[in-house]
Structure formats: structure tokens, C-alpha cells
mmCIF file of C-alpha atoms in Angstrom:
data_model
loop_
_atom_site.group_PDB
_atom_site.id
_atom_site.type_symbol
_atom_site.label_atom_id
_atom_site.label_comp_id
_atom_site.label_asym_id
_atom_site.label_seq_id
_atom_site.Cartn_x
_atom_site.Cartn_y
_atom_site.Cartn_z
ATOM 1 C CA MET A 269 30.371 73.709 216.766
ATOM 2 C CA ARG A 270 33.262 73.955 219.193
ATOM 3 C CA PHE A 271 36.291 76.043 218.275
ATOM 4 C CA GLY A 272 39.387 75.528 220.385
ATOM 5 C CA GLY A 273 40.969 78.931 219.965
ATOM 6 C CA VAL A 274 44.180 77.800 218.238
ATOM 7 C CA ASN A 275 44.038 77.310 214.473
ATOM 8 C CA THR A 276 40.383 76.277 214.597
ATOM 9 C CA PHE A 277 38.117 78.396 212.448
ATOM 10 C CA LEU A 278 35.643 78.159 209.609
ATOM 11 C CA GLU A 279 36.414 79.656 206.212
ATOM 12 C CA CYS A 280 33.182 80.720 204.515
ATOM 13 C CA GLY A 281 34.660 81.543 201.133
ATOM 14 C CA THR A 282 34.376 84.601 198.916
ATOM 15 C CA SER A 283 30.854 84.432 197.490
ATOM 16 C CA ASP A 284 29.143 87.662 196.421
ATOM 17 C CA SER A 285 26.388 86.742 198.891
ATOM 18 C CA LEU A 286 28.923 87.458 201.676
ATOM 19 C CA PHE A 287 29.707 90.960 200.361
ATOM 20 C CA PHE A 288 27.903 93.234 202.820
ATOM 21 C CA ASP A 289 27.728 96.925 202.005
ATOM 22 C CA GLY A 290 25.954 99.331 204.321
ATOM 23 C CA ASP A 291 23.383 98.101 206.835
ATOM 24 C CA MET A 292 23.770 94.528 208.065
ATOM 25 C CA THR A 293 22.785 92.178 210.839
ATOM 26 C CA PHE A 294 24.593 89.188 212.223
ATOM 27 C CA GLU A 295 23.456 86.940 215.018
ATOM 28 C CA MET A 296 24.518 83.728 216.710
ATOM 29 C CA TRP A 297 24.129 81.491 219.713
ATOM 30 C CA VAL A 298 27.498 81.626 221.455
ATOM 31 C CA LYS A 299 29.345 80.748 224.642
ATOM 32 C CA ARG A 300 32.990 81.192 225.475
ATOM 33 C CA HIS A 301 34.823 78.178 226.931
ATOM 34 C CA GLY A 302 38.344 79.493 227.449
ATOM 35 C CA LEU A 303 40.588 82.513 227.712
ATOM 36 C CA ILE A 304 41.170 84.566 224.594
ATOM 37 C CA GLN A 305 44.853 84.009 223.726
ATOM 38 C CA ALA A 306 45.140 85.518 220.247
ATOM 39 C CA GLU A 307 46.005 89.162 219.619
ATOM 40 C CA TRP A 308 42.914 89.419 217.432
ATOM 41 C CA ALA A 309 40.309 86.684 217.969
ATOM 42 C CA LEU A 310 37.663 87.008 215.301
ATOM 43 C CA LEU A 311 34.078 85.833 215.841
ATOM 44 C CA ILE A 312 32.801 86.740 212.373
ATOM 45 C CA GLY A 313 34.000 88.960 209.551
ATOM 46 C CA ASP A 314 36.675 89.464 206.940
ATOM 47 C CA ASP A 315 39.953 91.365 206.871
ATOM 48 C CA TYR A 316 38.720 94.362 204.867
ATOM 49 C CA ASN A 317 35.069 95.261 205.393
ATOM 50 C CA PHE A 318 33.938 94.325 208.911
ATOM 51 C CA THR A 319 35.079 92.258 211.879
ATOM 52 C CA PHE A 320 33.512 91.385 215.223
ATOM 53 C CA GLY A 321 35.745 89.876 217.876
ATOM 54 C CA TYR A 322 38.334 90.418 220.578
ATOM 55 C CA GLN A 323 41.322 92.716 220.246
ATOM 56 C CA SER A 324 44.410 92.223 222.439
ATOM 57 C CA GLY A 325 42.751 89.160 223.943
ATOM 58 C CA GLN A 326 40.240 91.151 225.936
ATOM 59 C CA ASN A 327 38.473 94.057 224.228
ATOM 60 C CA LEU A 328 35.331 92.993 222.348
ATOM 61 C CA ARG A 329 34.612 95.282 219.411
ATOM 62 C CA LEU A 330 33.004 95.734 216.022
ATOM 63 C CA TRP A 331 35.289 97.238 213.388
ATOM 64 C CA TYR A 332 33.924 98.418 210.065
ATOM 65 C CA SER A 333 35.320 100.074 206.975
ATOM 66 C CA GLY A 334 33.930 103.474 206.085
ATOM 67 C CA ASP A 335 34.412 106.246 203.574
ATOM 68 C CA LEU A 336 36.924 107.957 205.904
ATOM 69 C CA GLY A 337 38.793 104.812 206.989
ATOM 70 C CA GLY A 338 38.105 102.257 209.722
ATOM 71 C CA MET A 339 35.887 102.759 212.765
ATOM 72 C CA ILE A 340 35.640 100.832 216.043
ATOM 73 C CA GLU A 341 32.474 100.349 218.109
ATOM 74 C CA PRO A 342 33.348 98.814 221.529
ATOM 75 C CA ILE A 343 31.115 96.543 223.604
ATOM 76 C CA GLU A 344 31.525 95.252 227.162
ATOM 77 C CA ASN A 345 33.431 91.959 227.452
ATOM 78 C CA ASP A 346 30.656 90.269 229.454
ATOM 79 C CA PHE A 347 28.501 90.436 226.320
ATOM 80 C CA ILE A 348 29.796 86.911 225.636
ATOM 81 C CA THR A 349 30.257 84.617 228.657
ATOM 82 C CA ASP A 350 30.559 80.919 229.503
ATOM 83 C CA ARG A 351 26.746 80.528 229.226
ATOM 84 C CA TRP A 352 24.797 80.098 226.010
ATOM 85 C CA SER A 353 23.450 83.449 224.807
ATOM 86 C CA HIS A 354 21.787 84.642 221.655
ATOM 87 C CA ILE A 355 23.566 87.773 220.467
ATOM 88 C CA ALA A 356 22.749 90.061 217.579
ATOM 89 C CA VAL A 357 24.519 93.070 216.129
ATOM 90 C CA VAL A 358 22.297 95.320 214.008
ATOM 91 C CA VAL A 359 23.980 97.994 211.920
ATOM 92 C CA GLU A 360 21.467 100.565 210.655
ATOM 93 C CA TYR A 361 23.313 103.760 209.901
ATOM 94 C CA PRO A 362 23.673 105.959 211.920
ATOM 95 C CA ARG A 363 23.027 103.433 214.742
ATOM 96 C CA CYS A 364 24.765 100.221 215.782
ATOM 97 C CA ARG A 365 22.797 98.138 218.290
ATOM 98 C CA PHE A 366 23.963 95.125 220.303
ATOM 99 C CA TYR A 367 21.367 92.668 221.662
ATOM 100 C CA LYS A 368 21.811 89.818 224.109
ATOM 101 C CA ASN A 369 18.963 87.322 224.574
ATOM 102 C CA GLY A 370 16.566 89.771 222.923
ATOM 103 C CA LYS A 371 17.475 92.692 225.173
ATOM 104 C CA LEU A 372 19.164 95.839 223.852
ATOM 105 C CA VAL A 373 22.430 96.211 225.788
ATOM 106 C CA ARG A 374 24.256 98.887 223.770
ATOM 107 C CA ASP A 375 23.067 101.509 221.285
ATOM 108 C CA LEU A 376 25.922 103.385 219.627
ATOM 109 C CA TYR A 377 26.159 106.254 217.175
ATOM 110 C CA MET A 378 28.144 105.506 214.010
ATOM 111 C CA PRO A 379 29.935 108.669 212.873
ATOM 112 C CA MET A 380 30.297 107.382 209.305
ATOM 113 C CA LYS A 381 28.433 104.932 207.137
ATOM 114 C CA GLY A 382 29.970 101.488 206.745
ATOM 115 C CA LEU A 383 31.069 100.888 203.171
ATOM 116 C CA ALA A 384 32.479 97.612 201.949
ATOM 117 C CA GLN A 385 35.781 98.207 200.195
ATOM 118 C CA VAL A 386 36.844 94.782 198.938
ATOM 119 C CA ARG A 387 34.579 92.446 197.013
ATOM 120 C CA ASN A 388 35.316 88.714 197.373
ATOM 121 C CA ALA A 389 37.098 89.070 200.724
ATOM 122 C CA THR A 390 37.189 85.740 202.538
ATOM 123 C CA THR A 391 34.724 85.651 205.431
ATOM 124 C CA TRP A 392 35.775 83.804 208.597
ATOM 125 C CA ILE A 393 33.975 82.470 211.657
ATOM 126 C CA ALA A 394 35.707 81.897 215.041
ATOM 127 C CA GLY A 395 39.166 82.943 213.874
ATOM 128 C CA ARG A 396 41.403 83.335 210.842
ATOM 129 C CA PRO A 397 44.782 81.925 209.803
ATOM 130 C CA GLU A 398 46.972 84.918 210.672
ATOM 131 C CA SER A 399 45.854 85.391 214.259
ATOM 132 C CA GLY A 400 44.680 82.164 215.834
ATOM 133 C CA GLY A 401 41.118 81.695 216.891
ATOM 134 C CA CYS A 402 38.450 82.270 219.468
ATOM 135 C CA PRO A 403 37.609 79.552 222.063
ATOM 136 C CA VAL A 404 33.843 79.534 221.624
ATOM 137 C CA ASP A 405 30.917 77.234 220.958
ATOM 138 C CA LEU A 406 28.685 78.529 218.150
ATOM 139 C CA ASP A 407 25.288 77.563 216.837
ATOM 140 C CA GLU A 408 22.967 79.073 214.220
ATOM 141 C CA VAL A 409 25.279 81.805 212.929
ATOM 142 C CA ARG A 410 23.440 84.106 210.513
ATOM 143 C CA ALA A 411 24.504 87.192 208.583
ATOM 144 C CA SER A 412 22.376 89.357 206.323
ATOM 145 C CA SER A 413 22.475 92.728 204.650
ATOM 146 C CA ALA A 414 19.847 95.049 203.263
ATOM 147 C CA ASN A 415 22.257 95.827 200.433
ATOM 148 C CA SER A 416 23.877 92.451 199.796
ATOM 149 C CA VAL A 417 24.536 91.640 196.163
#
């Protein structure tokens, strides 16, 4: 699917199956086809529990909600380029690992366990209404959790 970066996104709804609490994995085939224009360009996530995307149009990061507030795990911007890549983010407390084409590219320590705060939060792919979108092509987006309801 091609997302243009301006008001193009996929709303996944509020199903309990999308309520991830604790360890989780999400993966996708992705390539970027334009400049990130939005202040916060979401690739996947919701507004309360976790988000993965670009902040300030340039900084790629994973944000997650924890028992002490929110936490940010940064990743290099060339993690997603204009070439098709398979990326995976594996959250297994206390580690957060980023893979690109099967190769581990970043292994980070998580100082607090991710805890979902809001059940039935709308999950979005490639953007959200309040902040525009992310100019990417996506294929085979998957998300799973060891503790999903």
C-alpha cells in the first residue's frame, strides 16, 4: 500500500486484539518515497500505549508508555530508506531490538517495562488524523504481543 504522507493513513480500530501490554513485536516491509513533512509521522501505534515513527520530521523513534511515564528509544534515520526493507522491532523487557533485513542493527536497554495504559485506543498505520502521515510504501505489516488479550 502506498501512503502519500498527507492525510493518508489506515485506521485499524479499537479491538482488544490490538491492546498490547508488555512484550511485543511488530514487523513490516517498508520503503520511504518522500520527505517526512509532519511534526509526528506515525508508522504504527496508538496515541497512548506505543508509537513508532518520525518526530519533528526527522528523528525515528519508538515511544512506549511505562509505569513511570513515557520513554523514547531512538533509532538511526537510515533504518528506513527508499529501498524495500524488512524491519522488525522486538520489545522483550529489559531489551528493545531493531532488525533490518534479518540483521540486528540496534540493541537498547529499556529502563522501565512498557505497560499499556488505555484499552481500546485506536491503532493507526502510516499516520493519524491529528498530525498528517508518513510517505511510505508498506507490505505485510504484523503486530503481536506475548500478553495480548
